[in-house]
Amino acid sequence: MFGWLFKGKTRKREIVINVEKLETRVAVVENGRVEEFQVEHPMEERLVGCIFKGRIQNLEHDLQAAFVDIGLKKNAFLHYWDMIPDEDSLEDEDEHRSKRKRISNDEIAKRFPPGTEIVVQVTKGPIGTKGPRVTANLSLPGRYLVMMPSAKSTRGVSRKIADTKERVRLKHILDRLPLPPGVGIIVRTVGSGASKRSFCRDLRNILDVWGRLQENIRTLRAPACVYSEPDLVERIVRDWLTEDVDRVTIDDEDAYVRIRDVARNISRRARRVIDHYRGHLPIFDHYGIESQMEEAFRRKVNLKSGGYLVIDETEALIAVDVNTGRHRGKGSQEEAILEVNTEAVEEVARQMRLRNIGGLVVIDLIDMKSRKHQNQIYKTMKAAVRRDRARTNVLPISELGLMEMTRQRQEESLLSQMYIDCPYCKGHGVIKSPLALSVDIQRQVAAVMRKSQNAPGATELQILVAPSVMERLRNEDEQMLVEMQRRYGGHLTFKSEVARHPESFAILNRDGKVLYAVSESKTIG
């Protein structure tokens, strides 16, 4: 399937884009392996990066936060230290929120009483029951530059550009760019090697956007969206189409024309690497991506060495368990463990990008006695997450053999976007066994029969159950039910309902009145 990757020059990276009316998917493939993945649904509004003119609803001093009405169902969450734009010098678009000011409650209450209008940008979309998180520190990203409207004419270069000569060249270019007063600018990592002409063109585009944004702030009534991030197709060109990308393949003709028009503003080469896929198979099937993405939804991920990972997403954290599985190794036991752990942390870094999981991540590695091996695994993970676009922080392996890390969480994980809780288990992953349900049913039937023993005909009961429970009652527990009828002088009939939840059952009298019922583990009666 990927033979074309290895003919002549080995291709480094290809971006494959699948555009449907209800969904756009993008995969970054390196030598036949999916390394990054994003999905977006055009019918749903993307919030991260959008700028709103909002109105403060209330201040919560205990939380050190304000809740802002930006026109959504849930108010946005705004930390006090994000309410006043940071005017300090900025060096890196990935670290410009690191310095937080101490602001008193009285100062906040005086400057931002409820009802005050405020312009904020969404930094994290709604996740679960939480509303979006916003900041008053605005940033407008372009292809090579990020404009910071409140940064007091700061001109900086991303710290990820390590070459000293290149940093000097870029700062020399920045010093000559015509910036409006009070506005800061930062060179993005992708700006390394770009020409002065490219920076000038990019700055013009950003200033055009800034002008329209300011006009919207003046004319629109709060709450209102004053700036929207472009869709995923355009963001691919802006953020992902770098010099090391050999090909961009897209299957939709309209999107193909649009992406080429956007790429024209970058360079001739950028426009030339964009291809239109016209094959009969779905594009992800043609390139073998669909089968690879299936593992992004599996709990168990196999490693080439024979080991495997077990990944569990919980509300509080992501837990990853590393197991040796079938791996035996050719050397000592310690070397075998080192080999599996090395492959495991590299795969964990990849899985985090594919699944878009974030927050607190805890990895239960296979125990290593050697401190040297522990440090080696730690360095391997640090190197593996360096390529991640999301901010990460990795801690050394603890005495319990755990590696703890955090990953920036801006939106719902891929699993949350693509799946809903199972209607049977409600996200628990398990339901009661037929044996456990049989015990529950017999217990409640006996209670109803005892209570109604003296009422004529009251112990003529009908029990409604799911098919799996009926099978258990008929084949294994029939004698117990017969004995129960004899003991209480009643009569029981059972009815199987195909549509009934496996954990649900109901006890009815002969008139059809519900005497006791359990609906999906919720008792009614």
PDB file of N, CA, C and O in Angstrom, residues 38 93 111 187 194 199 218 253 255 259 270 299 306 311 331 406 451 470 478 502 524:
ATOM      1  N   GLN A  38      -6.670  14.812  13.119  1.00  0.00           N
ATOM      2  CA  GLN A  38      -7.643  15.788  13.597  1.00  0.00           C
ATOM      3  C   GLN A  38      -8.957  15.569  12.880  1.00  0.00           C
ATOM      4  O   GLN A  38      -8.987  15.153  11.713  1.00  0.00           O
ATOM      5  N   GLU A  93       5.286  31.934  21.581  1.00  0.00           N
ATOM      6  CA  GLU A  93       3.846  31.791  21.483  1.00  0.00           C
ATOM      7  C   GLU A  93       3.328  30.630  22.303  1.00  0.00           C
ATOM      8  O   GLU A  93       2.149  30.560  22.632  1.00  0.00           O
ATOM      9  N   ARG A 111     -12.737  47.188  38.750  1.00  0.00           N
ATOM     10  CA  ARG A 111     -12.532  47.345  37.306  1.00  0.00           C
ATOM     11  C   ARG A 111     -13.533  46.572  36.461  1.00  0.00           C
ATOM     12  O   ARG A 111     -13.854  46.967  35.350  1.00  0.00           O
ATOM     13  N   VAL A 187       7.546  35.545  16.018  1.00  0.00           N
ATOM     14  CA  VAL A 187       7.778  34.642  14.890  1.00  0.00           C
ATOM     15  C   VAL A 187       7.449  33.221  15.328  1.00  0.00           C
ATOM     16  O   VAL A 187       7.971  32.727  16.329  1.00  0.00           O
ATOM     17  N   ALA A 194      12.019  31.591   6.506  1.00  0.00           N
ATOM     18  CA  ALA A 194      11.131  32.367   5.632  1.00  0.00           C
ATOM     19  C   ALA A 194      11.779  33.701   5.268  1.00  0.00           C
ATOM     20  O   ALA A 194      12.584  34.264   6.018  1.00  0.00           O
ATOM     21  N   PHE A 199       7.226  37.515   5.495  1.00  0.00           N
ATOM     22  CA  PHE A 199       6.781  38.100   6.755  1.00  0.00           C
ATOM     23  C   PHE A 199       5.925  39.338   6.514  1.00  0.00           C
ATOM     24  O   PHE A 199       4.911  39.546   7.184  1.00  0.00           O
ATOM     25  N   ARG A 218     -16.494  47.404  17.747  1.00  0.00           N
ATOM     26  CA  ARG A 218     -17.172  48.710  17.853  1.00  0.00           C
ATOM     27  C   ARG A 218     -18.660  48.616  17.544  1.00  0.00           C
ATOM     28  O   ARG A 218     -19.467  49.311  18.157  1.00  0.00           O
ATOM     29  N   GLU A 253     -13.142  18.287  -4.485  1.00  0.00           N
ATOM     30  CA  GLU A 253     -12.673  19.217  -5.514  1.00  0.00           C
ATOM     31  C   GLU A 253     -12.773  20.671  -5.066  1.00  0.00           C
ATOM     32  O   GLU A 253     -11.844  21.460  -5.286  1.00  0.00           O
ATOM     33  N   ALA A 255     -12.766  21.856  -1.998  1.00  0.00           N
ATOM     34  CA  ALA A 255     -11.751  22.101  -0.962  1.00  0.00           C
ATOM     35  C   ALA A 255     -10.360  22.126  -1.578  1.00  0.00           C
ATOM     36  O   ALA A 255      -9.491  22.892  -1.130  1.00  0.00           O
ATOM     37  N   ILE A 259      -7.880  25.190  -1.075  1.00  0.00           N
ATOM     38  CA  ILE A 259      -6.606  25.025  -0.378  1.00  0.00           C
ATOM     39  C   ILE A 259      -5.443  25.482  -1.261  1.00  0.00           C
ATOM     40  O   ILE A 259      -4.439  26.014  -0.777  1.00  0.00           O
ATOM     41  N   ALA A 270       4.545  25.291  -2.149  1.00  0.00           N
ATOM     42  CA  ALA A 270       3.402  24.885  -1.332  1.00  0.00           C
ATOM     43  C   ALA A 270       2.204  24.544  -2.209  1.00  0.00           C
ATOM     44  O   ALA A 270       1.473  23.584  -1.950  1.00  0.00           O
ATOM     45  N   ARG A 299      -9.054   0.032  23.639  1.00  0.00           N
ATOM     46  CA  ARG A 299      -8.492   0.152  24.981  1.00  0.00           C
ATOM     47  C   ARG A 299      -7.097  -0.472  25.018  1.00  0.00           C
ATOM     48  O   ARG A 299      -6.211   0.025  25.707  1.00  0.00           O
ATOM     49  N   GLY A 306       5.763  -7.165  21.108  1.00  0.00           N
ATOM     50  CA  GLY A 306       4.942  -8.194  21.739  1.00  0.00           C
ATOM     51  C   GLY A 306       4.282  -7.703  23.007  1.00  0.00           C
ATOM     52  O   GLY A 306       3.353  -8.334  23.521  1.00  0.00           O
ATOM     53  N   ILE A 311      -5.118   1.609  27.752  1.00  0.00           N
ATOM     54  CA  ILE A 311      -5.360   3.038  27.942  1.00  0.00           C
ATOM     55  C   ILE A 311      -6.792   3.248  28.402  1.00  0.00           C
ATOM     56  O   ILE A 311      -7.745   2.840  27.733  1.00  0.00           O
ATOM     57  N   GLY A 331      18.217 -10.597  25.526  1.00  0.00           N
ATOM     58  CA  GLY A 331      19.231 -10.377  26.549  1.00  0.00           C
ATOM     59  C   GLY A 331      18.684 -10.680  27.936  1.00  0.00           C
ATOM     60  O   GLY A 331      17.848 -11.564  28.126  1.00  0.00           O
ATOM     61  N   THR A 406       1.563  16.021  32.095  1.00  0.00           N
ATOM     62  CA  THR A 406       0.360  16.750  31.720  1.00  0.00           C
ATOM     63  C   THR A 406       0.456  17.109  30.247  1.00  0.00           C
ATOM     64  O   THR A 406       1.547  17.313  29.711  1.00  0.00           O
ATOM     65  N   LYS A 451     -45.499  -9.109  51.466  1.00  0.00           N
ATOM     66  CA  LYS A 451     -46.314  -7.933  51.784  1.00  0.00           C
ATOM     67  C   LYS A 451     -47.769  -8.133  51.387  1.00  0.00           C
ATOM     68  O   LYS A 451     -48.684  -7.622  52.037  1.00  0.00           O
ATOM     69  N   MET A 470     -34.149 -13.944  31.304  1.00  0.00           N
ATOM     70  CA  MET A 470     -35.150 -14.999  31.153  1.00  0.00           C
ATOM     71  C   MET A 470     -34.488 -16.357  30.933  1.00  0.00           C
ATOM     72  O   MET A 470     -34.933 -17.386  31.484  1.00  0.00           O
ATOM     73  N   GLU A 478     -35.296 -22.246  37.767  1.00  0.00           N
ATOM     74  CA  GLU A 478     -36.731 -22.579  37.732  1.00  0.00           C
ATOM     75  C   GLU A 478     -37.205 -23.228  39.029  1.00  0.00           C
ATOM     76  O   GLU A 478     -38.267 -22.880  39.563  1.00  0.00           O
ATOM     77  N   PRO A 502     -30.860  -4.833  29.871  1.00  0.00           N
ATOM     78  CA  PRO A 502     -30.500  -6.065  30.601  1.00  0.00           C
ATOM     79  C   PRO A 502     -30.635  -5.956  32.117  1.00  0.00           C
ATOM     80  O   PRO A 502     -30.897  -6.954  32.784  1.00  0.00           O
ATOM     81  N   ILE A 524     -37.805   2.065  40.892  1.00  0.00           N
ATOM     82  CA  ILE A 524     -39.095   2.740  40.869  1.00  0.00           C
ATOM     83  C   ILE A 524     -40.073   1.858  41.632  1.00  0.00           C
ATOM     84  O   ILE A 524     -40.224   0.682  41.324  1.00  0.00           O
TER      85      ILE A 524
END
